[in-house]
Amino acid sequence: MTDNMTCNERRDGMQDRKASLLLIYTGGTIGMKQDPADLTLKPFNFEQILMEVPELHKFAYRIDSVSFDPIIDSSDIEPSSWQELAGLIEEKYDGYDGFIILHGTDTMSYSASALSFMLEGLTKPVIFTGSQLPIGMPRTDGKENLISAVEIAAAKDSSGHARVPEVCVYFDNMLMRGNRTTKVNADNFRAFRSENLPPLAEAGIYIKYNDALIIRPSDWNRRPLFRTALDTRVSILKLHPGITPQVVRDILCGKETRAVIIETYGSGNATSRPWFINLIREASAMDKILLNVTQCLAGSVNMDIYANGKILKEAGVICGYDCTTESALAKLFLLLGEYEDNREVRLMLEKNMRGEISK
Ligand code: ASP
């Protein structure tokens, strides 16, 4: 242990020296290498990643690893990948103190949101991380991301419980609630933002935890519920000036669609043109679930502020509050998978299930 770490323990909580962690490698830039043939980045062997981070051996933790086969660019992530991840965590849950998921950044917020809903009553951390530059490159951000994610996954509070028993994204010194994150930058090391919730922890010389925000289980001894039934019959309608009735009709009233996330303007507003409102009413009459989330990065839907928002509410649209689109999608997949009756889904959508909305 270095002096810094001793200090860190004193100031920020305890490190469990004997912690056992499971590193799950799904793919992504962190483990990619340039293919000399066509100069594109392609995934490489997992063992090579660990060789690039000898610093991990300085922790006295037991770190086991398991890799997706095949490893994938996260643009290829599917709900079946989330089911695989949830199944793996369920199977290994009792053997480990925490889980770190190495994942591509492109869909990391979707995956972290999905896992946050699929794992109910977590007593251990599940930390997603990755990088913008491959881990073998001199200026990689992957090393710091991985090393701090490992330290956070092993952190305990003074009663010996996990410090952060939540599904999180750790990136560029910030630990964020997974279902609050969005990828906002394709180039910068600060690739993720959690605009509607401050970070759960920030890493500087010390890792400072924002304990007041961290969600803890009501019973530390109860095993979490692993909910893996997902129904993906959800569409996203992003409004924009000039959108046509035909496009809106196709999305709102599609035969295969059970729910539509409507990405509205500002605090939840949409055009008040009669054709649009009539289509909303038509979709409601077809029992489609219509959820209003804002296109803005920060702030919340409130359909009582403007007349244009109020019309939506009266036509049966449900308020998504300050939910991200990624989180709204994951919540709907889970609720549709769990409930046959759309009325139950609508009731649950209004509830704060995993800290995904400020309500
Ligand atoms: N395309 C990569 C992925 O999401 C990008 C990354 O990891 O940063 O898998």
PDB file of N, CA and C in Angstrom, residues 265-349:
ATOM      1  N   TYR A 265     -39.696  18.982 -27.269  1.00  0.00           N
ATOM      2  CA  TYR A 265     -38.867  20.186 -27.085  1.00  0.00           C
ATOM      3  C   TYR A 265     -38.938  20.650 -25.626  1.00  0.00           C
ATOM      4  N   GLY A 266     -37.837  21.216 -25.149  1.00  0.00           N
ATOM      5  CA  GLY A 266     -37.808  21.920 -23.865  1.00  0.00           C
ATOM      6  C   GLY A 266     -38.468  21.153 -22.737  1.00  0.00           C
ATOM      7  N   SER A 267     -39.445  21.778 -22.093  1.00  0.00           N
ATOM      8  CA  SER A 267     -40.058  21.143 -20.924  1.00  0.00           C
ATOM      9  C   SER A 267     -41.219  20.224 -21.319  1.00  0.00           C
ATOM     10  N   GLY A 268     -41.151  19.677 -22.503  1.00  0.00           N
ATOM     11  CA  GLY A 268     -42.137  18.657 -22.887  1.00  0.00           C
ATOM     12  C   GLY A 268     -43.158  19.145 -23.886  1.00  0.00           C
ATOM     13  N   ASN A 269     -42.746  20.049 -24.760  1.00  0.00           N
ATOM     14  CA  ASN A 269     -43.704  20.645 -25.700  1.00  0.00           C
ATOM     15  C   ASN A 269     -43.611  20.022 -27.090  1.00  0.00           C
ATOM     16  N   ALA A 270     -44.740  20.075 -27.780  1.00  0.00           N
ATOM     17  CA  ALA A 270     -44.788  19.581 -29.156  1.00  0.00           C
ATOM     18  C   ALA A 270     -45.660  20.528 -29.955  1.00  0.00           C
ATOM     19  N   THR A 271     -45.629  20.365 -31.254  1.00  0.00           N
ATOM     20  CA  THR A 271     -46.486  21.205 -32.084  1.00  0.00           C
ATOM     21  C   THR A 271     -47.960  21.016 -31.696  1.00  0.00           C
ATOM     22  N   SER A 272     -48.700  22.102 -31.768  1.00  0.00           N
ATOM     23  CA  SER A 272     -50.134  21.995 -31.421  1.00  0.00           C
ATOM     24  C   SER A 272     -50.983  21.833 -32.688  1.00  0.00           C
ATOM     25  N   ARG A 273     -50.332  21.593 -33.835  1.00  0.00           N
ATOM     26  CA  ARG A 273     -51.104  21.443 -35.074  1.00  0.00           C
ATOM     27  C   ARG A 273     -52.111  20.313 -34.920  1.00  0.00           C
ATOM     28  N   PRO A 274     -53.343  20.553 -35.408  1.00  0.00           N
ATOM     29  CA  PRO A 274     -54.404  19.558 -35.200  1.00  0.00           C
ATOM     30  C   PRO A 274     -54.040  18.168 -35.708  1.00  0.00           C
ATOM     31  N   TRP A 275     -53.335  18.047 -36.860  1.00  0.00           N
ATOM     32  CA  TRP A 275     -53.011  16.698 -37.358  1.00  0.00           C
ATOM     33  C   TRP A 275     -52.177  15.929 -36.351  1.00  0.00           C
ATOM     34  N   PHE A 276     -51.271  16.648 -35.644  1.00  0.00           N
ATOM     35  CA  PHE A 276     -50.384  15.977 -34.688  1.00  0.00           C
ATOM     36  C   PHE A 276     -51.182  15.513 -33.460  1.00  0.00           C
ATOM     37  N   ILE A 277     -51.976  16.435 -32.931  1.00  0.00           N
ATOM     38  CA  ILE A 277     -52.759  16.079 -31.742  1.00  0.00           C
ATOM     39  C   ILE A 277     -53.744  14.955 -32.067  1.00  0.00           C
ATOM     40  N   ASN A 278     -54.314  14.995 -33.260  1.00  0.00           N
ATOM     41  CA  ASN A 278     -55.236  13.906 -33.641  1.00  0.00           C
ATOM     42  C   ASN A 278     -54.510  12.565 -33.700  1.00  0.00           C
ATOM     43  N   LEU A 279     -53.273  12.584 -34.185  1.00  0.00           N
ATOM     44  CA  LEU A 279     -52.521  11.317 -34.241  1.00  0.00           C
ATOM     45  C   LEU A 279     -52.174  10.809 -32.838  1.00  0.00           C
ATOM     46  N   ILE A 280     -51.867  11.754 -31.942  1.00  0.00           N
ATOM     47  CA  ILE A 280     -51.596  11.357 -30.540  1.00  0.00           C
ATOM     48  C   ILE A 280     -52.861  10.714 -29.966  1.00  0.00           C
ATOM     49  N   ARG A 281     -54.012  11.342 -30.205  1.00  0.00           N
ATOM     50  CA  ARG A 281     -55.276  10.800 -29.676  1.00  0.00           C
ATOM     51  C   ARG A 281     -55.562   9.422 -30.293  1.00  0.00           C
ATOM     52  N   GLU A 282     -55.275   9.318 -31.586  1.00  0.00           N
ATOM     53  CA  GLU A 282     -55.525   8.047 -32.271  1.00  0.00           C
ATOM     54  C   GLU A 282     -54.650   6.931 -31.665  1.00  0.00           C
ATOM     55  N   ALA A 283     -53.390   7.269 -31.430  1.00  0.00           N
ATOM     56  CA  ALA A 283     -52.486   6.256 -30.853  1.00  0.00           C
ATOM     57  C   ALA A 283     -52.934   5.884 -29.440  1.00  0.00           C
ATOM     58  N   SER A 284     -53.343   6.884 -28.656  1.00  0.00           N
ATOM     59  CA  SER A 284     -53.850   6.601 -27.303  1.00  0.00           C
ATOM     60  C   SER A 284     -55.061   5.687 -27.372  1.00  0.00           C
ATOM     61  N   ALA A 285     -55.943   5.964 -28.330  1.00  0.00           N
ATOM     62  CA  ALA A 285     -57.155   5.137 -28.457  1.00  0.00           C
ATOM     63  C   ALA A 285     -56.783   3.703 -28.855  1.00  0.00           C
ATOM     64  N   MET A 286     -55.618   3.545 -29.506  1.00  0.00           N
ATOM     65  CA  MET A 286     -55.156   2.188 -29.864  1.00  0.00           C
ATOM     66  C   MET A 286     -54.428   1.530 -28.688  1.00  0.00           C
ATOM     67  N   ASP A 287     -54.440   2.189 -27.518  1.00  0.00           N
ATOM     68  CA  ASP A 287     -53.788   1.704 -26.293  1.00  0.00           C
ATOM     69  C   ASP A 287     -52.256   1.751 -26.361  1.00  0.00           C
ATOM     70  N   LYS A 288     -51.710   2.570 -27.248  1.00  0.00           N
ATOM     71  CA  LYS A 288     -50.244   2.729 -27.278  1.00  0.00           C
ATOM     72  C   LYS A 288     -49.833   3.502 -26.018  1.00  0.00           C
ATOM     73  N   ILE A 289     -48.708   3.118 -25.466  1.00  0.00           N
ATOM     74  CA  ILE A 289     -48.178   3.841 -24.303  1.00  0.00           C
ATOM     75  C   ILE A 289     -47.293   4.964 -24.852  1.00  0.00           C
ATOM     76  N   LEU A 290     -47.589   6.205 -24.487  1.00  0.00           N
ATOM     77  CA  LEU A 290     -46.846   7.351 -25.031  1.00  0.00           C
ATOM     78  C   LEU A 290     -46.127   8.060 -23.885  1.00  0.00           C
ATOM     79  N   LEU A 291     -44.800   8.105 -23.952  1.00  0.00           N
ATOM     80  CA  LEU A 291     -44.002   8.657 -22.857  1.00  0.00           C
ATOM     81  C   LEU A 291     -43.239   9.884 -23.345  1.00  0.00           C
ATOM     82  N   ASN A 292     -43.380  10.962 -22.618  1.00  0.00           N
ATOM     83  CA  ASN A 292     -42.782  12.245 -23.001  1.00  0.00           C
ATOM     84  C   ASN A 292     -41.433  12.446 -22.311  1.00  0.00           C
ATOM     85  N   VAL A 293     -40.342  12.480 -23.092  1.00  0.00           N
ATOM     86  CA  VAL A 293     -39.040  12.867 -22.528  1.00  0.00           C
ATOM     87  C   VAL A 293     -38.522  14.064 -23.331  1.00  0.00           C
ATOM     88  N   THR A 294     -37.676  14.848 -22.697  1.00  0.00           N
ATOM     89  CA  THR A 294     -37.204  16.050 -23.390  1.00  0.00           C
ATOM     90  C   THR A 294     -35.949  15.784 -24.227  1.00  0.00           C
ATOM     91  N   GLN A 295     -35.823  16.539 -25.305  1.00  0.00           N
ATOM     92  CA  GLN A 295     -34.610  16.462 -26.126  1.00  0.00           C
ATOM     93  C   GLN A 295     -33.438  17.159 -25.428  1.00  0.00           C
ATOM     94  N   CYS A 296     -33.747  17.981 -24.414  1.00  0.00           N
ATOM     95  CA  CYS A 296     -32.676  18.705 -23.719  1.00  0.00           C
ATOM     96  C   CYS A 296     -31.847  17.738 -22.886  1.00  0.00           C
ATOM     97  N   LEU A 297     -30.570  18.078 -22.726  1.00  0.00           N
ATOM     98  CA  LEU A 297     -29.683  17.241 -21.910  1.00  0.00           C
ATOM     99  C   LEU A 297     -30.016  17.348 -20.431  1.00  0.00           C
ATOM    100  N   ALA A 298     -30.484  18.535 -20.039  1.00  0.00           N
ATOM    101  CA  ALA A 298     -30.758  18.755 -18.619  1.00  0.00           C
ATOM    102  C   ALA A 298     -32.164  19.300 -18.450  1.00  0.00           C
ATOM    103  N   GLY A 299     -32.705  19.113 -17.255  1.00  0.00           N
ATOM    104  CA  GLY A 299     -34.042  19.623 -16.967  1.00  0.00           C
ATOM    105  C   GLY A 299     -35.088  18.547 -17.139  1.00  0.00           C
ATOM    106  N   SER A 300     -36.333  18.956 -16.925  1.00  0.00           N
ATOM    107  CA  SER A 300     -37.393  17.965 -16.791  1.00  0.00           C
ATOM    108  C   SER A 300     -38.620  18.317 -17.632  1.00  0.00           C
ATOM    109  N   VAL A 301     -39.363  17.294 -18.002  1.00  0.00           N
ATOM    110  CA  VAL A 301     -40.654  17.503 -18.653  1.00  0.00           C
ATOM    111  C   VAL A 301     -41.663  17.961 -17.594  1.00  0.00           C
ATOM    112  N   ASN A 302     -42.427  18.954 -17.952  1.00  0.00           N
ATOM    113  CA  ASN A 302     -43.542  19.372 -17.101  1.00  0.00           C
ATOM    114  C   ASN A 302     -44.657  19.829 -18.042  1.00  0.00           C
ATOM    115  N   MET A 303     -45.654  19.002 -18.197  1.00  0.00           N
ATOM    116  CA  MET A 303     -46.674  19.287 -19.215  1.00  0.00           C
ATOM    117  C   MET A 303     -47.736  20.272 -18.737  1.00  0.00           C
ATOM    118  N   ASP A 304     -47.495  20.864 -17.552  1.00  0.00           N
ATOM    119  CA  ASP A 304     -48.465  21.845 -17.063  1.00  0.00           C
ATOM    120  C   ASP A 304     -48.024  23.270 -17.324  1.00  0.00           C
ATOM    121  N   ILE A 305     -46.806  23.460 -17.868  1.00  0.00           N
ATOM    122  CA  ILE A 305     -46.309  24.840 -18.004  1.00  0.00           C
ATOM    123  C   ILE A 305     -46.897  25.540 -19.226  1.00  0.00           C
ATOM    124  N   TYR A 306     -46.827  24.881 -20.386  1.00  0.00           N
ATOM    125  CA  TYR A 306     -47.259  25.519 -21.636  1.00  0.00           C
ATOM    126  C   TYR A 306     -48.515  24.854 -22.171  1.00  0.00           C
ATOM    127  N   ALA A 307     -49.309  25.641 -22.874  1.00  0.00           N
ATOM    128  CA  ALA A 307     -50.530  25.100 -23.473  1.00  0.00           C
ATOM    129  C   ALA A 307     -50.189  23.914 -24.382  1.00  0.00           C
ATOM    130  N   ASN A 308     -49.062  24.011 -25.113  1.00  0.00           N
ATOM    131  CA  ASN A 308     -48.680  22.928 -26.044  1.00  0.00           C
ATOM    132  C   ASN A 308     -48.342  21.623 -25.311  1.00  0.00           C
ATOM    133  N   GLY A 309     -47.870  21.753 -24.071  1.00  0.00           N
ATOM    134  CA  GLY A 309     -47.575  20.556 -23.270  1.00  0.00           C
ATOM    135  C   GLY A 309     -48.858  19.987 -22.703  1.00  0.00           C
ATOM    136  N   LYS A 310     -49.705  20.872 -22.276  1.00  0.00           N
ATOM    137  CA  LYS A 310     -50.971  20.467 -21.632  1.00  0.00           C
ATOM    138  C   LYS A 310     -51.829  19.637 -22.602  1.00  0.00           C
ATOM    139  N   ILE A 311     -51.791  20.023 -23.874  1.00  0.00           N
ATOM    140  CA  ILE A 311     -52.599  19.285 -24.859  1.00  0.00           C
ATOM    141  C   ILE A 311     -52.141  17.825 -24.899  1.00  0.00           C
ATOM    142  N   LEU A 312     -50.821  17.621 -24.801  1.00  0.00           N
ATOM    143  CA  LEU A 312     -50.291  16.252 -24.831  1.00  0.00           C
ATOM    144  C   LEU A 312     -50.791  15.466 -23.628  1.00  0.00           C
ATOM    145  N   LYS A 313     -50.736  16.119 -22.476  1.00  0.00           N
ATOM    146  CA  LYS A 313     -51.167  15.451 -21.241  1.00  0.00           C
ATOM    147  C   LYS A 313     -52.631  15.034 -21.367  1.00  0.00           C
ATOM    148  N   GLU A 314     -53.423  15.959 -21.860  1.00  0.00           N
ATOM    149  CA  GLU A 314     -54.856  15.665 -21.982  1.00  0.00           C
ATOM    150  C   GLU A 314     -55.129  14.567 -23.013  1.00  0.00           C
ATOM    151  N   ALA A 315     -54.192  14.411 -23.952  1.00  0.00           N
ATOM    152  CA  ALA A 315     -54.376  13.362 -24.970  1.00  0.00           C
ATOM    153  C   ALA A 315     -53.840  12.008 -24.488  1.00  0.00           C
ATOM    154  N   GLY A 316     -53.379  11.942 -23.235  1.00  0.00           N
ATOM    155  CA  GLY A 316     -52.981  10.646 -22.669  1.00  0.00           C
ATOM    156  C   GLY A 316     -51.486  10.383 -22.629  1.00  0.00           C
ATOM    157  N   VAL A 317     -50.665  11.411 -22.897  1.00  0.00           N
ATOM    158  CA  VAL A 317     -49.213  11.216 -22.871  1.00  0.00           C
ATOM    159  C   VAL A 317     -48.717  11.247 -21.418  1.00  0.00           C
ATOM    160  N   ILE A 318     -47.800  10.341 -21.104  1.00  0.00           N
ATOM    161  CA  ILE A 318     -47.291  10.229 -19.723  1.00  0.00           C
ATOM    162  C   ILE A 318     -46.012  11.044 -19.575  1.00  0.00           C
ATOM    163  N   CYS A 319     -45.865  11.641 -18.406  1.00  0.00           N
ATOM    164  CA  CYS A 319     -44.697  12.483 -18.140  1.00  0.00           C
ATOM    165  C   CYS A 319     -43.462  11.617 -17.843  1.00  0.00           C
ATOM    166  N   GLY A 320     -42.375  11.896 -18.559  1.00  0.00           N
ATOM    167  CA  GLY A 320     -41.126  11.147 -18.300  1.00  0.00           C
ATOM    168  C   GLY A 320     -40.205  11.879 -17.324  1.00  0.00           C
ATOM    169  N   TYR A 321     -40.644  13.018 -16.815  1.00  0.00           N
ATOM    170  CA  TYR A 321     -39.844  13.823 -15.884  1.00  0.00           C
ATOM    171  C   TYR A 321     -38.447  14.076 -16.475  1.00  0.00           C
ATOM    172  N   ASP A 322     -37.386  13.819 -15.678  1.00  0.00           N
ATOM    173  CA  ASP A 322     -36.047  14.121 -16.190  1.00  0.00           C
ATOM    174  C   ASP A 322     -35.296  12.857 -16.623  1.00  0.00           C
ATOM    175  N   CYS A 323     -36.060  11.906 -17.104  1.00  0.00           N
ATOM    176  CA  CYS A 323     -35.483  10.632 -17.551  1.00  0.00           C
ATOM    177  C   CYS A 323     -34.702  10.824 -18.855  1.00  0.00           C
ATOM    178  N   THR A 324     -33.574  10.163 -18.982  1.00  0.00           N
ATOM    179  CA  THR A 324     -32.881  10.175 -20.281  1.00  0.00           C
ATOM    180  C   THR A 324     -33.633   9.250 -21.244  1.00  0.00           C
ATOM    181  N   THR A 325     -33.389   9.423 -22.517  1.00  0.00           N
ATOM    182  CA  THR A 325     -34.008   8.533 -23.504  1.00  0.00           C
ATOM    183  C   THR A 325     -33.515   7.095 -23.301  1.00  0.00           C
ATOM    184  N   GLU A 326     -32.222   6.952 -23.002  1.00  0.00           N
ATOM    185  CA  GLU A 326     -31.653   5.613 -22.808  1.00  0.00           C
ATOM    186  C   GLU A 326     -32.367   4.902 -21.660  1.00  0.00           C
ATOM    187  N   SER A 327     -32.604   5.668 -20.597  1.00  0.00           N
ATOM    188  CA  SER A 327     -33.229   5.094 -19.416  1.00  0.00           C
ATOM    189  C   SER A 327     -34.715   4.802 -19.667  1.00  0.00           C
ATOM    190  N   ALA A 328     -35.361   5.705 -20.386  1.00  0.00           N
ATOM    191  CA  ALA A 328     -36.779   5.501 -20.712  1.00  0.00           C
ATOM    192  C   ALA A 328     -36.949   4.220 -21.535  1.00  0.00           C
ATOM    193  N   LEU A 329     -36.031   4.019 -22.470  1.00  0.00           N
ATOM    194  CA  LEU A 329     -36.099   2.824 -23.322  1.00  0.00           C
ATOM    195  C   LEU A 329     -35.938   1.556 -22.471  1.00  0.00           C
ATOM    196  N   ALA A 330     -34.940   1.579 -21.611  1.00  0.00           N
ATOM    197  CA  ALA A 330     -34.667   0.399 -20.775  1.00  0.00           C
ATOM    198  C   ALA A 330     -35.835   0.128 -19.826  1.00  0.00           C
ATOM    199  N   LYS A 331     -36.390   1.207 -19.259  1.00  0.00           N
ATOM    200  CA  LYS A 331     -37.503   1.046 -18.312  1.00  0.00           C
ATOM    201  C   LYS A 331     -38.703   0.438 -19.033  1.00  0.00           C
ATOM    202  N   LEU A 332     -38.957   0.927 -20.238  1.00  0.00           N
ATOM    203  CA  LEU A 332     -40.088   0.384 -21.004  1.00  0.00           C
ATOM    204  C   LEU A 332     -39.855  -1.074 -21.392  1.00  0.00           C
ATOM    205  N   PHE A 333     -38.654  -1.401 -21.845  1.00  0.00           N
ATOM    206  CA  PHE A 333     -38.372  -2.806 -22.193  1.00  0.00           C
ATOM    207  C   PHE A 333     -38.707  -3.711 -21.002  1.00  0.00           C
ATOM    208  N   LEU A 334     -38.264  -3.263 -19.816  1.00  0.00           N
ATOM    209  CA  LEU A 334     -38.465  -4.093 -18.632  1.00  0.00           C
ATOM    210  C   LEU A 334     -39.941  -4.167 -18.245  1.00  0.00           C
ATOM    211  N   LEU A 335     -40.607  -3.004 -18.213  1.00  0.00           N
ATOM    212  CA  LEU A 335     -42.016  -2.994 -17.773  1.00  0.00           C
ATOM    213  C   LEU A 335     -42.907  -3.740 -18.763  1.00  0.00           C
ATOM    214  N   LEU A 336     -42.639  -3.583 -20.055  1.00  0.00           N
ATOM    215  CA  LEU A 336     -43.443  -4.304 -21.050  1.00  0.00           C
ATOM    216  C   LEU A 336     -43.200  -5.807 -20.923  1.00  0.00           C
ATOM    217  N   GLY A 337     -41.957  -6.157 -20.574  1.00  0.00           N
ATOM    218  CA  GLY A 337     -41.642  -7.579 -20.381  1.00  0.00           C
ATOM    219  C   GLY A 337     -42.337  -8.155 -19.166  1.00  0.00           C
ATOM    220  N   GLU A 338     -42.589  -7.298 -18.174  1.00  0.00           N
ATOM    221  CA  GLU A 338     -43.167  -7.791 -16.922  1.00  0.00           C
ATOM    222  C   GLU A 338     -44.680  -7.745 -16.897  1.00  0.00           C
ATOM    223  N   TYR A 339     -45.262  -6.781 -17.571  1.00  0.00           N
ATOM    224  CA  TYR A 339     -46.723  -6.594 -17.487  1.00  0.00           C
ATOM    225  C   TYR A 339     -47.377  -6.737 -18.853  1.00  0.00           C
ATOM    226  N   GLU A 340     -48.431  -7.528 -18.875  1.00  0.00           N
ATOM    227  CA  GLU A 340     -49.231  -7.686 -20.095  1.00  0.00           C
ATOM    228  C   GLU A 340     -50.144  -6.480 -20.274  1.00  0.00           C
ATOM    229  N   ASP A 341     -50.580  -5.949 -19.119  1.00  0.00           N
ATOM    230  CA  ASP A 341     -51.594  -4.903 -19.120  1.00  0.00           C
ATOM    231  C   ASP A 341     -50.918  -3.518 -19.210  1.00  0.00           C
ATOM    232  N   ASN A 342     -51.220  -2.792 -20.270  1.00  0.00           N
ATOM    233  CA  ASN A 342     -50.574  -1.492 -20.464  1.00  0.00           C
ATOM    234  C   ASN A 342     -50.915  -0.487 -19.363  1.00  0.00           C
ATOM    235  N   ARG A 343     -52.061  -0.700 -18.676  1.00  0.00           N
ATOM    236  CA  ARG A 343     -52.395   0.234 -17.582  1.00  0.00           C
ATOM    237  C   ARG A 343     -51.370   0.122 -16.456  1.00  0.00           C
ATOM    238  N   GLU A 344     -50.924  -1.109 -16.187  1.00  0.00           N
ATOM    239  CA  GLU A 344     -49.907  -1.319 -15.135  1.00  0.00           C
ATOM    240  C   GLU A 344     -48.594  -0.639 -15.544  1.00  0.00           C
ATOM    241  N   VAL A 345     -48.264  -0.764 -16.837  1.00  0.00           N
ATOM    242  CA  VAL A 345     -47.019  -0.152 -17.317  1.00  0.00           C
ATOM    243  C   VAL A 345     -47.091   1.362 -17.108  1.00  0.00           C
ATOM    244  N   ARG A 346     -48.230   1.947 -17.457  1.00  0.00           N
ATOM    245  CA  ARG A 346     -48.362   3.404 -17.309  1.00  0.00           C
ATOM    246  C   ARG A 346     -48.187   3.821 -15.850  1.00  0.00           C
ATOM    247  N   LEU A 347     -48.751   3.041 -14.938  1.00  0.00           N
ATOM    248  CA  LEU A 347     -48.624   3.379 -13.513  1.00  0.00           C
ATOM    249  C   LEU A 347     -47.164   3.321 -13.072  1.00  0.00           C
ATOM    250  N   MET A 348     -46.463   2.276 -13.512  1.00  0.00           N
ATOM    251  CA  MET A 348     -45.070   2.109 -13.092  1.00  0.00           C
ATOM    252  C   MET A 348     -44.149   3.159 -13.721  1.00  0.00           C
ATOM    253  N   LEU A 349     -44.499   3.593 -14.934  1.00  0.00           N
ATOM    254  CA  LEU A 349     -43.666   4.600 -15.598  1.00  0.00           C
ATOM    255  C   LEU A 349     -43.580   5.880 -14.777  1.00  0.00           C
TER     256      LEU A 349
END
